[in-house]
Amino acid sequence: MPLIDDNLNAYLNKLMPMVSGEIGKLQQKSYDEGVPIIPNDVVRLISVLLSIKKPKKILEIGCAVGFSSSFMSSYLQEGGYITTIERYPVMIEKAKANIKRLNLEHKINLIEGDANQVLKTLDDEFDVIFMDAGKGQYINILPEVYRLLKIGGIIIADDILQNGNVAKPKEEIVKRQRTIHYRLNDFLWEITHNDGLDTSILTIGDGVAICYKTKNIEGLIINEQKES
Ligand SMILES: C[S@@+](CC[C@H](N)C(=O)[O-])C[C@H]1O[C@@H](n2cnc3c(N)ncnc32)[C@H](O)[C@@H]1O
């Protein structure tokens, strides 16, 4: 759901071209079939960020059918690669087929499993980490994401404003969405107050956070706040 006025959203979507070529066809097919890939305004934002950053190594959490990893692979430095994580078997099969069809197997390494477990097993340093999986997990996986991110690297976290609900008091949130509401609020507090991150939050798509890592830090500060 867009966070901005419908007319403006429709105008911007019409204005900004979709991805071209075979990856663009996968983008359109995914929209047509209702696969929850990133909207085109987020595609454009990531395109600009990666053009500036020129990453060698990207970690993606939430691969789905492999659209965003395929798209991001065209911004890698020579010899660079993407590690992407997906836990849902139906998506894994589609992603594998798409990555193979697009001849990107040498650039994209798909790890099958739950990010909560997989992240702990990784021992690499990434220039960019794209968080695009279950938003209720973002606060839980943030320490591992932080560990795996280089100083000077960036986190791009998608879908963080819950259609604007993050800003509402808990009484206005339906009960089944309260846990995600608390967790997203904790995540947003942490990334905007943690000394090791310089963060901007944009109302593009359903909200995107961009965090620049300035230094290493030990643990999350929200936990210290809760304990004191
Ligand atoms: C929004 S989709 C990703 C879209 C993809 N990044 C794109 O734009 O092309 C989120 C994906 O994350 C996966 N996912 C959710 N929680 C996960 C977890 N804990 N570990 C691994 N994958 C997860 C879902 O199965 C789903 O396919």
Short mmCIF file of C-alpha atoms and ligand atoms in Angstrom, two decimals:
data_model
loop_
_atom_site.label_atom_id
_atom_site.label_comp_id
_atom_site.label_asym_id
_atom_site.label_seq_id
_atom_site.Cartn_x
_atom_site.Cartn_y
_atom_site.Cartn_z
CA MET A 1 0.00 0.00 0.00
CA PRO A 2 1.50 3.38 -0.96
CA LEU A 3 1.93 5.89 1.87
CA ILE A 4 1.35 8.87 -0.36
CA ASP A 5 -1.71 10.21 -2.14
CA ASP A 6 -3.06 7.76 -4.78
CA ASN A 7 -2.89 10.30 -7.63
CA LEU A 8 0.68 11.22 -6.88
CA ASN A 9 1.58 7.57 -6.52
CA ALA A 10 0.00 6.72 -9.90
CA TYR A 11 1.78 9.68 -11.50
CA LEU A 12 5.19 8.69 -10.12
CA ASN A 13 4.73 5.06 -11.11
CA LYS A 14 3.87 6.09 -14.65
CA LEU A 15 6.79 8.52 -14.76
CA MET A 16 9.50 6.12 -13.63
CA PRO A 17 10.41 3.42 -16.17
CA MET A 18 10.45 -0.22 -15.13
CA VAL A 19 13.58 -2.33 -15.40
CA SER A 20 14.43 -3.22 -19.01
CA GLY A 21 15.21 -6.56 -20.67
CA GLU A 22 14.65 -10.04 -19.25
CA ILE A 23 14.83 -8.86 -15.63
CA GLY A 24 12.15 -6.28 -16.47
CA LYS A 25 9.96 -9.09 -17.82
CA LEU A 26 10.37 -10.92 -14.49
CA GLN A 27 9.42 -7.69 -12.69
CA GLN A 28 6.21 -7.30 -14.74
CA LYS A 29 5.31 -11.00 -14.47
CA SER A 30 5.75 -10.85 -10.68
CA TYR A 31 3.48 -7.79 -10.40
CA ASP A 32 0.90 -9.46 -12.66
CA GLU A 33 0.95 -12.65 -10.57
CA GLY A 34 0.85 -10.82 -7.25
CA VAL A 35 4.30 -11.98 -6.09
CA PRO A 36 5.32 -9.55 -3.31
CA ILE A 37 8.45 -8.11 -4.95
CA ILE A 38 9.60 -4.53 -4.34
CA PRO A 39 7.50 -1.80 -6.00
CA ASN A 40 9.05 0.16 -8.84
CA ASP A 41 9.75 3.30 -6.77
CA VAL A 42 11.85 1.17 -4.38
CA VAL A 43 13.58 -0.39 -7.42
CA ARG A 44 14.58 3.13 -8.54
CA LEU A 45 15.83 4.06 -5.07
CA ILE A 46 17.96 0.92 -4.84
CA SER A 47 19.28 1.56 -8.34
CA VAL A 48 20.57 5.00 -7.30
CA LEU A 49 22.02 3.76 -4.00
CA LEU A 50 23.87 0.87 -5.66
CA SER A 51 25.16 3.10 -8.47
CA ILE A 52 26.72 5.32 -5.80
CA LYS A 53 27.92 2.49 -3.57
CA LYS A 54 29.29 0.15 -6.27
CA PRO A 55 29.14 -2.89 -3.96
CA LYS A 56 31.29 -5.99 -4.18
CA LYS A 57 29.18 -8.09 -1.84
CA ILE A 58 25.45 -7.83 -1.18
CA LEU A 59 23.40 -9.84 1.31
CA GLU A 60 19.67 -10.09 0.68
CA ILE A 61 17.22 -11.45 3.26
CA GLY A 62 14.03 -12.50 1.44
CA CYS A 63 14.67 -13.64 -2.15
CA ALA A 64 11.13 -14.60 -3.25
CA VAL A 65 11.37 -15.39 -6.99
CA GLY A 66 14.80 -13.78 -7.39
CA PHE A 67 13.73 -10.48 -8.96
CA SER A 68 15.56 -8.05 -6.64
CA SER A 69 18.71 -10.17 -6.43
CA SER A 70 18.83 -10.44 -10.24
CA PHE A 71 18.24 -6.71 -10.57
CA MET A 72 20.88 -5.81 -7.95
CA SER A 73 23.44 -8.14 -9.55
CA SER A 74 23.90 -5.70 -12.43
CA TYR A 75 25.38 -3.15 -9.98
CA LEU A 76 28.09 -5.44 -8.58
CA GLN A 77 31.75 -4.71 -9.04
CA GLU A 78 33.69 -7.16 -11.20
CA GLY A 79 33.97 -10.44 -9.27
CA GLY A 80 31.27 -9.42 -6.80
CA TYR A 81 28.41 -11.61 -5.65
CA ILE A 82 25.06 -11.66 -3.90
CA THR A 83 24.13 -14.00 -1.08
CA THR A 84 20.36 -14.28 -0.77
CA ILE A 85 18.25 -16.18 1.78
CA GLU A 86 14.79 -17.69 1.27
CA ARG A 87 12.87 -20.18 3.39
CA TYR A 88 9.69 -20.90 1.40
CA PRO A 89 10.17 -23.94 -0.91
CA VAL A 90 7.79 -22.68 -3.63
CA MET A 91 9.74 -19.43 -3.89
CA ILE A 92 13.09 -21.25 -3.73
CA GLU A 93 12.22 -23.37 -6.78
CA LYS A 94 11.05 -20.33 -8.76
CA ALA A 95 14.10 -18.29 -7.76
CA LYS A 96 16.49 -21.07 -8.77
CA ALA A 97 14.80 -21.39 -12.18
CA ASN A 98 14.84 -17.61 -12.76
CA ILE A 99 18.47 -17.20 -11.69
CA LYS A 100 19.48 -20.05 -14.00
CA ARG A 101 17.43 -18.74 -16.93
CA LEU A 102 19.01 -15.28 -16.51
CA ASN A 103 22.52 -16.82 -16.42
CA LEU A 104 23.23 -15.34 -13.00
CA GLU A 105 24.23 -18.48 -11.11
CA HIS A 106 27.86 -17.28 -10.92
CA LYS A 107 26.76 -14.04 -9.22
CA ILE A 108 23.87 -15.13 -6.95
CA ASN A 109 24.21 -17.69 -4.19
CA LEU A 110 20.79 -18.70 -2.86
CA ILE A 111 20.83 -20.13 0.66
CA GLU A 112 17.74 -22.14 1.55
CA GLY A 113 16.54 -21.73 5.11
CA ASP A 114 15.24 -19.40 7.78
CA ALA A 115 17.23 -16.18 8.04
CA ASN A 116 17.08 -16.39 11.84
CA GLN A 117 19.31 -19.48 11.66
CA VAL A 118 21.20 -18.88 8.40
CA LEU A 119 22.56 -15.45 9.38
CA LYS A 120 24.34 -16.92 12.43
CA THR A 121 26.25 -19.31 10.16
CA LEU A 122 27.55 -16.62 7.77
CA ASP A 123 31.08 -15.39 8.11
CA ASP A 124 31.51 -12.69 5.49
CA GLU A 125 31.45 -8.89 5.31
CA PHE A 126 28.93 -7.15 3.08
CA ASP A 127 28.84 -3.68 1.54
CA VAL A 128 25.05 -3.68 1.32
CA ILE A 129 22.44 -5.69 3.23
CA PHE A 130 18.91 -5.63 1.85
CA MET A 131 16.29 -6.64 4.44
CA ASP A 132 13.10 -7.73 2.68
CA ALA A 133 11.69 -10.65 4.66
CA GLY A 134 9.24 -10.89 7.59
CA LYS A 135 9.24 -7.38 9.07
CA GLY A 136 8.36 -8.73 12.51
CA GLN A 137 11.81 -10.36 12.50
CA TYR A 138 13.83 -7.24 11.65
CA ILE A 139 14.57 -6.30 15.27
CA ASN A 140 15.59 -9.91 16.09
CA ILE A 141 17.98 -10.26 13.16
CA LEU A 142 19.44 -6.75 13.42
CA PRO A 143 22.43 -7.80 15.61
CA GLU A 144 23.48 -10.40 13.00
CA VAL A 145 22.87 -7.96 10.15
CA TYR A 146 25.00 -5.43 12.00
CA ARG A 147 27.79 -7.97 12.55
CA LEU A 148 27.84 -8.87 8.84
CA LEU A 149 27.88 -5.26 7.58
CA LYS A 150 31.18 -3.50 6.85
CA ILE A 151 31.84 -0.12 8.42
CA GLY A 152 30.82 2.24 5.60
CA GLY A 153 28.25 -0.29 4.42
CA ILE A 154 24.51 0.31 4.16
CA ILE A 155 21.38 -1.48 5.26
CA ILE A 156 18.30 -1.02 3.08
CA ALA A 157 15.21 -2.20 4.99
CA ASP A 158 11.94 -2.42 3.08
CA ASP A 159 8.29 -2.35 4.25
CA ILE A 160 8.88 -0.75 7.61
CA LEU A 161 5.93 1.60 8.04
CA GLN A 162 3.09 -0.97 8.07
CA ASN A 163 0.90 1.17 5.86
CA GLY A 164 1.31 4.03 8.36
CA ASN A 165 0.18 1.91 11.33
CA VAL A 166 3.56 2.20 13.08
CA ALA A 167 2.64 5.77 13.99
CA LYS A 168 -0.68 4.82 15.63
CA PRO A 169 -1.14 4.13 19.36
CA LYS A 170 -1.43 0.41 20.17
CA GLU A 171 -5.14 0.73 21.09
CA GLU A 172 -5.90 1.50 17.43
CA ILE A 173 -4.07 -1.58 16.15
CA VAL A 174 -6.06 -4.79 15.69
CA LYS A 175 -4.88 -7.41 18.19
CA ARG A 176 -3.38 -9.82 15.63
CA GLN A 177 -1.12 -7.03 14.32
CA ARG A 178 0.10 -5.76 17.68
CA THR A 179 3.21 -7.93 17.93
CA ILE A 180 4.46 -6.75 14.55
CA HIS A 181 3.54 -3.18 15.55
CA TYR A 182 5.70 -3.37 18.73
CA ARG A 183 8.55 -5.04 16.92
CA LEU A 184 8.59 -2.57 14.04
CA ASN A 185 8.49 0.32 16.50
CA ASP A 186 11.45 -1.22 18.37
CA PHE A 187 13.31 -1.68 15.08
CA LEU A 188 12.70 1.92 14.00
CA TRP A 189 13.73 3.23 17.43
CA GLU A 190 16.93 1.19 17.38
CA ILE A 191 18.08 2.19 13.91
CA THR A 192 17.40 5.87 14.59
CA HIS A 193 19.11 5.94 18.04
CA ASN A 194 21.97 3.48 17.70
CA ASP A 195 25.29 5.31 17.65
CA GLY A 196 26.73 3.00 15.03
CA LEU A 197 24.10 3.83 12.42
CA ASP A 198 23.25 6.99 10.53
CA THR A 199 19.66 6.45 9.37
CA SER A 200 17.12 8.03 7.06
CA ILE A 201 13.53 6.80 6.71
CA LEU A 202 11.70 7.43 3.46
CA THR A 203 7.98 7.14 2.73
CA ILE A 204 8.60 5.36 -0.55
CA GLY A 205 6.61 2.14 -1.13
CA ASP A 206 5.56 1.01 2.35
CA GLY A 207 8.55 2.78 3.87
CA VAL A 208 12.26 2.20 3.35
CA ALA A 209 15.05 2.77 5.88
CA ILE A 210 18.59 3.46 4.76
CA CYS A 211 21.23 3.04 7.45
CA TYR A 212 24.92 3.83 7.04
CA LYS A 213 27.21 1.95 9.44
CA THR A 214 29.64 4.35 11.09
CA LYS A 215 31.34 2.02 13.60
CA ASN A 216 31.16 -1.31 15.39
CA ILE A 217 28.97 -1.47 18.47
CA GLU A 218 28.16 -4.18 20.99
CA GLY A 219 24.53 -5.30 21.05
CA LEU A 220 21.34 -3.31 20.65
CA ILE A 221 20.81 -0.22 22.77
CA ILE A 222 17.05 -0.81 23.01
CA ASN A 223 17.75 -3.83 25.23
CA GLU A 224 19.85 -1.70 27.60
CA GLN A 225 17.03 0.89 27.74
CA LYS A 226 14.45 -1.78 28.56
CA GLU A 227 16.61 -3.25 31.31
CA SER A 228 17.35 0.11 32.99
C1 LIG B 1 8.75 -9.36 0.06
S1 LIG B 1 9.30 -10.94 -0.40
C2 LIG B 1 10.89 -10.65 -1.08
C3 LIG B 1 10.83 -9.97 -2.42
C4 LIG B 1 12.17 -9.88 -3.13
N1 LIG B 1 13.18 -9.27 -2.29
C5 LIG B 1 12.03 -9.04 -4.38
O1 LIG B 1 11.74 -7.84 -4.27
O2 LIG B 1 12.22 -9.58 -5.48
C6 LIG B 1 9.72 -11.63 1.16
C7 LIG B 1 10.26 -13.05 1.08
O3 LIG B 1 10.92 -13.33 2.32
C8 LIG B 1 10.70 -14.67 2.65
N2 LIG B 1 10.90 -14.78 4.11
C9 LIG B 1 10.11 -14.27 5.10
N3 LIG B 1 10.65 -14.53 6.30
C10 LIG B 1 11.80 -15.20 6.07
C11 LIG B 1 12.82 -15.74 6.92
N4 LIG B 1 12.74 -15.63 8.24
N5 LIG B 1 13.87 -16.37 6.34
C12 LIG B 1 13.97 -16.48 4.99
N6 LIG B 1 13.04 -15.98 4.13
C13 LIG B 1 11.98 -15.36 4.67
C14 LIG B 1 9.28 -14.95 2.20
O4 LIG B 1 9.09 -16.35 1.98
C15 LIG B 1 9.18 -14.12 0.92
O5 LIG B 1 9.47 -14.90 -0.22
#
